[in-house]
Coordinates of C-alpha atoms and ligand atoms in Angstrom, one line a residue:
X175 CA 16.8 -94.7 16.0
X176 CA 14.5 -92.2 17.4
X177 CA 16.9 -89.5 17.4
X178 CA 18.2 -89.5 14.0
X179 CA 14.2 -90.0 12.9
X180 CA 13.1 -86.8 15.1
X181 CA 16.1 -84.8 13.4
X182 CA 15.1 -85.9 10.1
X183 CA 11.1 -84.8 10.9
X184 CA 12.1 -81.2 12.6
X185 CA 14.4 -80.5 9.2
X186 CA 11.7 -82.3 6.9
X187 CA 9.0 -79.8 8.4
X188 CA 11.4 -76.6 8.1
X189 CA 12.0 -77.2 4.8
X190 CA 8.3 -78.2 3.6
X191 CA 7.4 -74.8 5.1
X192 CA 10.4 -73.0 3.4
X193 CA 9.2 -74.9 -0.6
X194 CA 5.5 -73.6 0.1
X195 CA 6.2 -70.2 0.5
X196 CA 9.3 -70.4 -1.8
X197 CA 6.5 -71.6 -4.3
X198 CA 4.1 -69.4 -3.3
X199 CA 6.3 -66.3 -4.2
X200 CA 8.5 -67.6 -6.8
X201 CA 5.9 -70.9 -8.4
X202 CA 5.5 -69.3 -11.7
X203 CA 9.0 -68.0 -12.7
X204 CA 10.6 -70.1 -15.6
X205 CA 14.2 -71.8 -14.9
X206 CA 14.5 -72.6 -18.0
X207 CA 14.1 -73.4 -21.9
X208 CA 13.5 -76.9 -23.4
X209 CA 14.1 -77.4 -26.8
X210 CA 12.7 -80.0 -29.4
X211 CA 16.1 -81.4 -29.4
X212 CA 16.3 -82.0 -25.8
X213 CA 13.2 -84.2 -25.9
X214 CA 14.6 -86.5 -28.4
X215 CA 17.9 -86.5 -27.0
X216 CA 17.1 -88.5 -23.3
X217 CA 16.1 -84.9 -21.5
X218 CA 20.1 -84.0 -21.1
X219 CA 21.2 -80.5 -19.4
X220 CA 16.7 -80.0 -18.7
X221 CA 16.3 -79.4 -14.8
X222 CA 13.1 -81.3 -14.0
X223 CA 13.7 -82.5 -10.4
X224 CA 14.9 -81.2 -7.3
X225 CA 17.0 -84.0 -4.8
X226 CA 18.3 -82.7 -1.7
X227 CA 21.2 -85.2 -0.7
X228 CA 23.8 -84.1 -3.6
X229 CA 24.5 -82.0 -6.4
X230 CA 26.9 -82.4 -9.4
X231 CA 29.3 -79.9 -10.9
X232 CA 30.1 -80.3 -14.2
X233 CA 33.7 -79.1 -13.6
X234 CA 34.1 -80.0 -10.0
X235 CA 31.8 -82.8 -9.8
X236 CA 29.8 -84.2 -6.8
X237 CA 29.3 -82.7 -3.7
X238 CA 27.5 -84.0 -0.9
X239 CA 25.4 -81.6 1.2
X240 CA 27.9 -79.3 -0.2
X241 CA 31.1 -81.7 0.9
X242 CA 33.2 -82.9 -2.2
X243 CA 34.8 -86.1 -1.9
X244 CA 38.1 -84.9 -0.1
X245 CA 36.2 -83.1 2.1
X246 CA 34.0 -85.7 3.2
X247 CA 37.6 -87.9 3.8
X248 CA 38.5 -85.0 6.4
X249 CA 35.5 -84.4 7.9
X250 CA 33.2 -87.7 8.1
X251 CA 34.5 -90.1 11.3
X252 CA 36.5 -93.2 10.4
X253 CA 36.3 -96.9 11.6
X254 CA 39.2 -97.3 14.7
X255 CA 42.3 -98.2 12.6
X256 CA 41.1 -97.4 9.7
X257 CA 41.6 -94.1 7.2
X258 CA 38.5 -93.5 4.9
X259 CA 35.5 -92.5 5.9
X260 CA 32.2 -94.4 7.6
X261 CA 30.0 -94.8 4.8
X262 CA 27.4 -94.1 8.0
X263 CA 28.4 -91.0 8.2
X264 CA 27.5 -89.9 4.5
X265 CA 24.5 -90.9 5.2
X266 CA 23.2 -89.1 8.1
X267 CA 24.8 -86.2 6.4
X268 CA 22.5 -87.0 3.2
X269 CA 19.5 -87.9 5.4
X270 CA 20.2 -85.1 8.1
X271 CA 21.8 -82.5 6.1
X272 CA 24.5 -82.1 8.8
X273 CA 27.8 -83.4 9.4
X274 CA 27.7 -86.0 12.3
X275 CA 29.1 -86.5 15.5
X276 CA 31.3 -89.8 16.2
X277 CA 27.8 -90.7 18.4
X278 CA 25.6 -90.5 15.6
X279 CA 27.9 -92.2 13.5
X280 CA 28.1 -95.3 15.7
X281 CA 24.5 -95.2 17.3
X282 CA 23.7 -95.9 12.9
X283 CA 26.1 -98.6 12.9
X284 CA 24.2 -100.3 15.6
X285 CA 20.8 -99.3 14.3
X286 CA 21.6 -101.1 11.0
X287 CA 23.4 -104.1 13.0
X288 CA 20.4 -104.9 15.0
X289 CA 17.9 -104.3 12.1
X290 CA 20.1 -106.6 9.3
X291 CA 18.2 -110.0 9.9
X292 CA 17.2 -111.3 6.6
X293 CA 14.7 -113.9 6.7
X294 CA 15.1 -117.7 5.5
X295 CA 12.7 -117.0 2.5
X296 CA 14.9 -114.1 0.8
X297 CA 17.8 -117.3 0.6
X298 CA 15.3 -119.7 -0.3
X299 CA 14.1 -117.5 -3.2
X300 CA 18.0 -117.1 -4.1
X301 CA 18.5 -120.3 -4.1
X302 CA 15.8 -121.4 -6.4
X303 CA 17.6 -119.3 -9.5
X304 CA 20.4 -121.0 -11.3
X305 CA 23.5 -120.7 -10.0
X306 CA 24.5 -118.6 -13.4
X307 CA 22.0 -116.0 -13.2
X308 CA 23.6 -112.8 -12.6
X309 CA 24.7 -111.2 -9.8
X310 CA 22.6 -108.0 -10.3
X311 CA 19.3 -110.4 -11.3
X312 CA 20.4 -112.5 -8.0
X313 CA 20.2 -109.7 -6.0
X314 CA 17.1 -107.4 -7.2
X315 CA 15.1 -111.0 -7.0
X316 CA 16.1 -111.2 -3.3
X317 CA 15.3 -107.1 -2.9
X318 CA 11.8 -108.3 -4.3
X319 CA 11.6 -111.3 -2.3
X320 CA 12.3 -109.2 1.2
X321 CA 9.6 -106.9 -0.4
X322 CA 7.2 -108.6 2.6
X323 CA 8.9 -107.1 5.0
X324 CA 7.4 -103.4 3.9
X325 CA 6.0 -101.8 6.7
X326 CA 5.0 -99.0 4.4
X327 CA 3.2 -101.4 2.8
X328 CA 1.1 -102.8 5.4
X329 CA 0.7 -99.3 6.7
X330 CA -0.8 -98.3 3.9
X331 CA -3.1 -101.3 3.2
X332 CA -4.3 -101.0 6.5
X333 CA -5.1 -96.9 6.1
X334 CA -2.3 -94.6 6.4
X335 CA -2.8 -90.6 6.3
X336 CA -0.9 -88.4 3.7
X337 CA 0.9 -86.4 6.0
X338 CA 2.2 -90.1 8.2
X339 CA 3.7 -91.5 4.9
X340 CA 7.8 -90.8 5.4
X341 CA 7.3 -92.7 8.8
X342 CA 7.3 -96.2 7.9
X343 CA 9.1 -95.6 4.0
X344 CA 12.2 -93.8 7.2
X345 CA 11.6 -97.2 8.9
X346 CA 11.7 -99.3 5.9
X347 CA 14.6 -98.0 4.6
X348 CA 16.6 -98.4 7.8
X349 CA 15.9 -101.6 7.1
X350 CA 16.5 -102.5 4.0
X351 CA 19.7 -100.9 4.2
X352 CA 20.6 -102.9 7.1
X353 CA 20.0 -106.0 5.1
X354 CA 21.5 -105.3 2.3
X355 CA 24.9 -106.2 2.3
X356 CA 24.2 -110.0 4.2
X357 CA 22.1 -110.2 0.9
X358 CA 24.8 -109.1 -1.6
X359 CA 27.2 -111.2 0.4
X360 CA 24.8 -114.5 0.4
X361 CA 25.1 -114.3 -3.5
X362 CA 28.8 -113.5 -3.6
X363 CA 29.7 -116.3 -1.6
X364 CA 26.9 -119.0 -3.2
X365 CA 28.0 -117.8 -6.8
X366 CA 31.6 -118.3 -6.5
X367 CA 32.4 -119.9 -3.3
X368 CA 30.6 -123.1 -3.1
X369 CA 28.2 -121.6 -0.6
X370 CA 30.1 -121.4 1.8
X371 CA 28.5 -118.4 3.6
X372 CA 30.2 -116.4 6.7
X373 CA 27.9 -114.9 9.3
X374 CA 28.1 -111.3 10.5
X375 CA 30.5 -110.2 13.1
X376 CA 28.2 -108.2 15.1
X377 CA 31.1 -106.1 16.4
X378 CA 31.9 -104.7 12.8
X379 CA 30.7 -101.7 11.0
X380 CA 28.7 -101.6 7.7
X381 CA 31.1 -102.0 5.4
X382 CA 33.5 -103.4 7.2
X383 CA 31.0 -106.3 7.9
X384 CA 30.6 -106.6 4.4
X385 CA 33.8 -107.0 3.7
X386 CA 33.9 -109.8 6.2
X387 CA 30.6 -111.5 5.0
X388 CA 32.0 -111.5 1.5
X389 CA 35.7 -113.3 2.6
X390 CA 37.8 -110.5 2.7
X391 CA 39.6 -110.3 6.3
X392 CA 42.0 -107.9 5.4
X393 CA 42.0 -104.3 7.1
X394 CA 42.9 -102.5 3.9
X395 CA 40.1 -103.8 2.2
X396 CA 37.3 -103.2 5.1
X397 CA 39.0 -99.3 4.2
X398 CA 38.5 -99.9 0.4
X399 CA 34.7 -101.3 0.6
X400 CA 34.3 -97.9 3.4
X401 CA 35.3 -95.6 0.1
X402 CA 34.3 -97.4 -1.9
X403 CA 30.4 -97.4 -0.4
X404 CA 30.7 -93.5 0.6
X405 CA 32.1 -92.7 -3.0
X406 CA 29.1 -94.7 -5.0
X407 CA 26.4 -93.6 -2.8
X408 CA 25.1 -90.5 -5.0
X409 CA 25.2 -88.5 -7.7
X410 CA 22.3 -86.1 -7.5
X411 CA 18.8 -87.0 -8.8
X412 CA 18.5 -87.2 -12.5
X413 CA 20.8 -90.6 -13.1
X414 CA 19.1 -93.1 -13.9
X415 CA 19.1 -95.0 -10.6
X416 CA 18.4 -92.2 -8.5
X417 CA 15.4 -91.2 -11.2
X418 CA 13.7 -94.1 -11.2
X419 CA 13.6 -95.3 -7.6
X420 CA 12.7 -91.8 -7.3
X421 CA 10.1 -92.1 -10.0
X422 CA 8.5 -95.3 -9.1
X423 CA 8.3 -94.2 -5.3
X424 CA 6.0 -91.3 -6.7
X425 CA 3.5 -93.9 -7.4
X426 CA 3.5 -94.6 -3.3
X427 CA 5.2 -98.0 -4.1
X428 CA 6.9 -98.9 -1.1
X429 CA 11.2 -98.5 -0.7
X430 CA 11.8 -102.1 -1.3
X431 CA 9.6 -101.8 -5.0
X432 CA 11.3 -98.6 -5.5
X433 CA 14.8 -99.3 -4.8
X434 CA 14.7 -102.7 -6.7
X435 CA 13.5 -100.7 -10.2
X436 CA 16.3 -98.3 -9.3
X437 CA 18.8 -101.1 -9.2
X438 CA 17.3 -102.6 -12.6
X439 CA 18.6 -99.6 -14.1
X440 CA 22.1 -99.6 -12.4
X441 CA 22.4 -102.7 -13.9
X442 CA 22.4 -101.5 -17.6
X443 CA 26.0 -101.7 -19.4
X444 CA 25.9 -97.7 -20.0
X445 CA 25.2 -97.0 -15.9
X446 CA 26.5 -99.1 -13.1
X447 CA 27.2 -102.0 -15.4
X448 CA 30.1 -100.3 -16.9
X449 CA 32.2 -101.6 -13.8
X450 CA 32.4 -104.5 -14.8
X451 CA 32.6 -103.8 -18.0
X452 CA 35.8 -102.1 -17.8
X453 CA 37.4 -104.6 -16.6
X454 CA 36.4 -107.6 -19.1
X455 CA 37.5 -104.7 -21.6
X456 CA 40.8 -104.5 -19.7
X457 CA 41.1 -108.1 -19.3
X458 CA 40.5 -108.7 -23.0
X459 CA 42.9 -106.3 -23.9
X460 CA 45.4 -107.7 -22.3
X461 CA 44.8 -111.4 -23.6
X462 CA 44.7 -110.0 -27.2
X463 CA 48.0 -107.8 -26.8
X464 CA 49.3 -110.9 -24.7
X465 CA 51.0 -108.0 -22.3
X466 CA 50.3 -107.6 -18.5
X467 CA 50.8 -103.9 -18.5
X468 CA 50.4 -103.1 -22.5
X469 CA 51.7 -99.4 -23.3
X470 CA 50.1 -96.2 -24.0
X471 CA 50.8 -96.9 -27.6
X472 CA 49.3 -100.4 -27.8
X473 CA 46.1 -99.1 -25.5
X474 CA 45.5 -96.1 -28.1
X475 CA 45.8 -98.5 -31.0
X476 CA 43.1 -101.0 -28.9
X477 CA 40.8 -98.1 -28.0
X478 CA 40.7 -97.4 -31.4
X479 CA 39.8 -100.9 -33.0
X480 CA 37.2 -100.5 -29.7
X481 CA 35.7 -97.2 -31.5
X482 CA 35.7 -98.6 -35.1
X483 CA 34.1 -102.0 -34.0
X484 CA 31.0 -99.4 -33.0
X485 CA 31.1 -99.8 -29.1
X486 CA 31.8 -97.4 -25.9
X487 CA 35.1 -97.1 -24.4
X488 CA 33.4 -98.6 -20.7
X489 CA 34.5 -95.9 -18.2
X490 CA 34.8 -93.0 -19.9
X491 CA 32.3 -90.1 -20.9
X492 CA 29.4 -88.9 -18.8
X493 CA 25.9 -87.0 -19.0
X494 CA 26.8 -84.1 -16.8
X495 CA 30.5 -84.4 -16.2
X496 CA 33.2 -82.4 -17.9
X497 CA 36.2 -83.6 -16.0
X498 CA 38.3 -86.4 -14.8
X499 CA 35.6 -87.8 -12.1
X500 CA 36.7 -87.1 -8.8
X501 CA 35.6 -90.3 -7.3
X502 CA 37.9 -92.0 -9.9
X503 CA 40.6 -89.8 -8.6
X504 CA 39.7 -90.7 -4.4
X505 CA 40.2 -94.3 -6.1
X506 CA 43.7 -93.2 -7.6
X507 CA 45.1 -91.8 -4.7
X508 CA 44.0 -95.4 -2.6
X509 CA 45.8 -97.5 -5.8
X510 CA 48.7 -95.0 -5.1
X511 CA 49.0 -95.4 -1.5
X512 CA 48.5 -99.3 -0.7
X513 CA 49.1 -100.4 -4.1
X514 CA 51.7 -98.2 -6.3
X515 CA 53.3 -101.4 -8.3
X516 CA 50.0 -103.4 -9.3
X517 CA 50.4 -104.3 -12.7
X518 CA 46.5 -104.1 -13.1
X519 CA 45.6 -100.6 -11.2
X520 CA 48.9 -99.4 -13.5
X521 CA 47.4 -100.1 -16.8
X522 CA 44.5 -97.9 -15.2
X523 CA 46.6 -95.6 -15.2
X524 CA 47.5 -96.2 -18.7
X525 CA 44.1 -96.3 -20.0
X526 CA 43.8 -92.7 -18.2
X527 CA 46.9 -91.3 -20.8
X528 CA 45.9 -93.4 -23.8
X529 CA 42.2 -93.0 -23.8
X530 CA 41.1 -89.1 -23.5
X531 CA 43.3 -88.1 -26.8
X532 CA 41.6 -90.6 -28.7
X533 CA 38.2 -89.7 -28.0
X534 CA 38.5 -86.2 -28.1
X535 CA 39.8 -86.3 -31.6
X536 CA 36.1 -88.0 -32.2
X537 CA 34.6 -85.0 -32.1
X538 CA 31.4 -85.7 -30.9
X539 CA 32.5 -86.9 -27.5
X540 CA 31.2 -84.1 -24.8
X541 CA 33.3 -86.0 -21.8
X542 CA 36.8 -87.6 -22.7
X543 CA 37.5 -88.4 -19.3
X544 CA 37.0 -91.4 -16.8
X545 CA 34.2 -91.9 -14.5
X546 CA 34.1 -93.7 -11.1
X547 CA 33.9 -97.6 -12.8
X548 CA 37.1 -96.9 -15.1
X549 CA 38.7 -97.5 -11.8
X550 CA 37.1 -99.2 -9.2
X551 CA 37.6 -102.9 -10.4
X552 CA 41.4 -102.9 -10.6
X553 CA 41.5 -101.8 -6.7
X554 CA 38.7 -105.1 -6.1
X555 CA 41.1 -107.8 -8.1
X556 CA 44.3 -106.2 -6.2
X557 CA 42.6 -107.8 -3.3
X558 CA 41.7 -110.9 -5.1
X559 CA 37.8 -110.4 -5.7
X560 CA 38.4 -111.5 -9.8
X561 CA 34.6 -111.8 -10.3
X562 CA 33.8 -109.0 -11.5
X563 CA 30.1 -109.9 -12.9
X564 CA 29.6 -108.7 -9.1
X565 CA 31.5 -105.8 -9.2
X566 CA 27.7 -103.7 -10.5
X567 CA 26.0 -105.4 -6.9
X568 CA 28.8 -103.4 -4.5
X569 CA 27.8 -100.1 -6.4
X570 CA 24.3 -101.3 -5.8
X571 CA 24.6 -102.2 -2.1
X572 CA 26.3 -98.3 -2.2
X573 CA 23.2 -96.5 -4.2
X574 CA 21.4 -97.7 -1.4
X575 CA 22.0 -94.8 1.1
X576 CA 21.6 -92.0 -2.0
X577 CA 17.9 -93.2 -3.4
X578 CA 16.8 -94.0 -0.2
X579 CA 17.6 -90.9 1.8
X580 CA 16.2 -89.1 -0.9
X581 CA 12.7 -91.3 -1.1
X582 CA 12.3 -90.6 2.9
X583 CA 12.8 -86.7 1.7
X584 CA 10.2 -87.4 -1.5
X585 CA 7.3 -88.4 1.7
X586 CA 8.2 -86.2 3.9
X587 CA 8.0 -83.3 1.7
X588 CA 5.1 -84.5 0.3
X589 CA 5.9 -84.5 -3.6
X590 CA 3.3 -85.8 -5.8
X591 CA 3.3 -88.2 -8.4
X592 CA 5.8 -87.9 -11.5
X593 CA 3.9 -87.6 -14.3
X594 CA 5.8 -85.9 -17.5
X595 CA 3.4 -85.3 -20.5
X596 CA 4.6 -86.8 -23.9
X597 CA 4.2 -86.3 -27.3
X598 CA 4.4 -88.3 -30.1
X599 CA 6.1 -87.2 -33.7
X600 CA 3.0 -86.6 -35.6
X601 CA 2.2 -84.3 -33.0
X602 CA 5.6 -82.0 -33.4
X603 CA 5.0 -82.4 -37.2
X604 CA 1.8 -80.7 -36.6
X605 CA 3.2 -78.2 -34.4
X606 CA 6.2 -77.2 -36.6
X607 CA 3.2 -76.8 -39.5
X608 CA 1.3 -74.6 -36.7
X609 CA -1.7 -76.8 -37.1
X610 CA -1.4 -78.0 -33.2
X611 CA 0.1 -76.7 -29.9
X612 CA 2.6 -78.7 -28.3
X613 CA 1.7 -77.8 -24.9
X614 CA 0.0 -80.3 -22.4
X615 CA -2.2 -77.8 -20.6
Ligands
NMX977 N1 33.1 -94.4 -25.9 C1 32.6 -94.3 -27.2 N2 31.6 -93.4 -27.6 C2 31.1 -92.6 -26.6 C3 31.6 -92.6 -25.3 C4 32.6 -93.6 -25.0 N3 33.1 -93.7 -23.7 N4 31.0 -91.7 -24.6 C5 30.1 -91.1 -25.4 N5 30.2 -91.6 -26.6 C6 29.4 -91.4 -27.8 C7 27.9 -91.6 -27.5 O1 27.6 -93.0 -27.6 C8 27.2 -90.8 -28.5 O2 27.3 -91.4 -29.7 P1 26.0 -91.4 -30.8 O3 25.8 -89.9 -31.1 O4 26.5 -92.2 -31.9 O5 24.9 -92.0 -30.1 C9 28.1 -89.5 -28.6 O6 29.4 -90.0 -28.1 C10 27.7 -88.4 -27.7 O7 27.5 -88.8 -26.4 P2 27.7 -87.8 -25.1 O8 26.7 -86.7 -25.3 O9 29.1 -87.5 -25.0 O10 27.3 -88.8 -23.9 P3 25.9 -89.2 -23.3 O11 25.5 -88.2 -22.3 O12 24.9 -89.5 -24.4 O13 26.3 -90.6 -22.6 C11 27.5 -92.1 -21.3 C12 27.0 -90.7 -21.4 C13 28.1 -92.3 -19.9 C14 26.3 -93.1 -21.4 C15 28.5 -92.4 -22.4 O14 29.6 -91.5 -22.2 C16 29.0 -93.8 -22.4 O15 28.4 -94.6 -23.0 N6 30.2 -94.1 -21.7 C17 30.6 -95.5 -21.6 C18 29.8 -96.3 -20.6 C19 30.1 -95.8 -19.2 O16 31.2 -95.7 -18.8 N7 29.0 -95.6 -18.4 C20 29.2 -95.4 -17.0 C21 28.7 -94.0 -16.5 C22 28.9 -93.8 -15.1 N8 28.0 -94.7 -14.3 O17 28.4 -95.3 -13.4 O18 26.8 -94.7 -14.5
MLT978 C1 26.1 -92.2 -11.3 O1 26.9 -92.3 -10.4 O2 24.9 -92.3 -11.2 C2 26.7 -92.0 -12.7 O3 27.9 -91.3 -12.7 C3 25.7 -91.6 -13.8 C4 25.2 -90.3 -13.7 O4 25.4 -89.4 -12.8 O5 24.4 -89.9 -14.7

């Protein structure tokens, strides 16, 4: 661990050095107009944070550390046997800010194997919920309940200085990281299989672990959770995940409080939700039409009773995006190379032809085209996980390594507390009479 923490400090201190004087020479130029519209309109297209671990094209969409997803598939190590990349790897890369070496890439896999005991309270508190309560509720409520385990916490209760604060919220998030997926897993298998829990197999990456805690022996789908944990990790700072762990850390609450109000967001229908919404609104479609793999026709005709009944087409659109999202097309290319005649992933597929035209010709649509959840749950029922109420933990066992890296970045570089002014409607009313200034300082 010590290595990867002494990297992280010698780049953390380079670049805290670099903002000062960057600031000091450049602090008062303006980036950028805000208009009345944009404060109405949930702050879309203002720049208002800076996050180091990813940024998102509109056109090309996200790239890690400057990697795009194909890139990251090339360069990143693999597990032996296997072909996508070591969700490990993405992380060091978003923590470190450098491509790692096979070493670093398996020294993290044992960090997070020896650090991934969850104690008996965190099932206890599980198991004290009813069985129906959601996945996502299941699993921020055990997040909260391993919330004791904050070093950062006790660090700070006990007197910690300013400058020593990314030191324990590093150690804490190695930690909770670690944990997570024994967590997610607990729930996955008390939910829907009678309890019947599987221990860790020590041997095992991260994901691949996972995919063994949660029932799934199969090689190709240790692969699939691998992408499918390096895909959902990021997607720069402003979503609402990534703002709001982000946000909430500001107020020095520690990664576990942070991370858990992060993952409260994730689970809204319009953000990580939408996975599983996707499918339900595949599922349903296919009930109503009575057709396993309904046509382009009979999908356009659906998405439009969809439009007219006043709700969103799950899957489709985006805040920043202006293009097919490339993690739903890393997810194509896996449907097309272990799973090519899936009646499911095809009416994907489908849904990719039918839906764009239809939304374009609503005119107000900015993004016609699929994000990563229009695709993600057909590869998960291929393998037989049908649940997909669950589908929104996996992204959330994912975010993990994005909102984290970045909070250990947040300390070490010393950012303050997030504090936007407001103003209320009387206020512009005043403002666009000329009787008030609209200005906080
Ligand atoms: N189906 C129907 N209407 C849509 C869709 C869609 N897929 N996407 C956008 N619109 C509507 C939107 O509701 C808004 O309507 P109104 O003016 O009546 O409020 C209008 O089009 C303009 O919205 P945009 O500016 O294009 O999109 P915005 O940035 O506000 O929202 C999303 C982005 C992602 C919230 C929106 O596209 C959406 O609701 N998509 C469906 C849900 C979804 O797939 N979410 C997952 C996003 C990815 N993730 O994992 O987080
Ligand atoms: C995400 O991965 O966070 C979503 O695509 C939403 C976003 O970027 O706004």
């Amino acid at each position: 661990m010590g290595i990867i923490k002494d990297r992280f400090k010698e780049k953390a201190d380079a670049l805290a050095t670099e903002i000062k004087s960057i600031l000091q020479e450049h602090g008062n130029k303006v980036i950028g107009e805000v208009q009345l519209s944009q404060i109405y309109q949930g702050m879309r297209g203002m720049t208002g944070l800076v996050t180091e671990t990813s940024l998102l094209d509109a056109q090309d969409g996200i790239r890690f550390r400057g990697y795009s997803i194909p890139e990251l598939k090339e360069k990143l190590p693999a597990a032996e046997g296997g072909s996508e990349p070591l969700p490990e790897g993405l992380f060091y890369l978003m923590l470190v800010g450098e491509l790692p070496s096979e070493d670093d890439v398996q020294h993290l896999t044992a960090v997070w194997q020896r650090r991934s005991h969850v104690p008996n309270h965190v099932f206890a508190t599980i198991e004290a919920l009813p069985i129906a309560t959601h996945p996502m509720t299941q699993f921020v409520v055990a997040v909260m309940a391993l919330q004791t385990e904050s070093q950062f916490a006790k660090r700070y209760a006990s007197g910690l200085s300013k400058k020593d604060y990314w030191n324990p919220v590093f150690d804490d998030t190695m930690d909770l990281i670690a944990r997570l997926p024994r967590i997610a897993a607990y729930i996955y298998r008390r939910k829907y299989k009678n309890g019947d829990h599987i221990q860790p197999n020590g041997l095992l990456d991260w994901a691949g672990n996972f995919a063994h805690m949660l029932g799934y022996a199969d090689d190709e789908f240790k692969d699939l959770m691998r992408l499918y944990m390096t895909i959902h990790a990021d997607h720069e700072g402003g979503n609402v995940s990534a703002h709001t762990t982000h946000l909430v850390g500001s107020a020095l609450s520690d990664p576990y409080l942070s991370y858990a109000a992060g993952m409260n967001g994730l689970a809204g229908p319009l953000h990580g939700l939408a996975n599983q919404e996707v499918i339900k609104w595949i599922f349903e479609m296919r009930e109503e039409l009575n057709e396993e793999c309904p046509s382009k026709e009979q999908i356009t005709a659906y998405v439009k009773q969809t439009l007219s009944g006043g709700k969103v087409v799950p899957g489709y659109g985006h805040a920043v995006l202006r293009k097919t999202d490339p993690r739903f097309t890393a997810q194509m290319e896996f449907g097309k190379k272990y799973m090519p005649d899936d009646q499911l992933v095809k009416t994907v597929w489908n849904v990719y032809e039918a839906v764009p035209p239809v939304l374009q010709t609503v005119g107000k649509i900015k993004n016609p085209w699929p994000n990563v959840d229009a695709h993600s749950g057909a590869l998960l029922v291929h393998y037989g996980m049908v649940e997909y109420e669950f589908y929104t933990v996996l992204f959330a066992v994912s975010r993990a390594l994005g909102v984290l890296a970045s909070l250990c970045w947040d300390r070490a570089l010393g950012y303050p507390l997030e504090r936007p002014k407001s103003v209320s409607t009387e206020q512009v009313r005043k403002w666009l009479k000329g009787e008030d200034e609209i200005w906080g300082e």
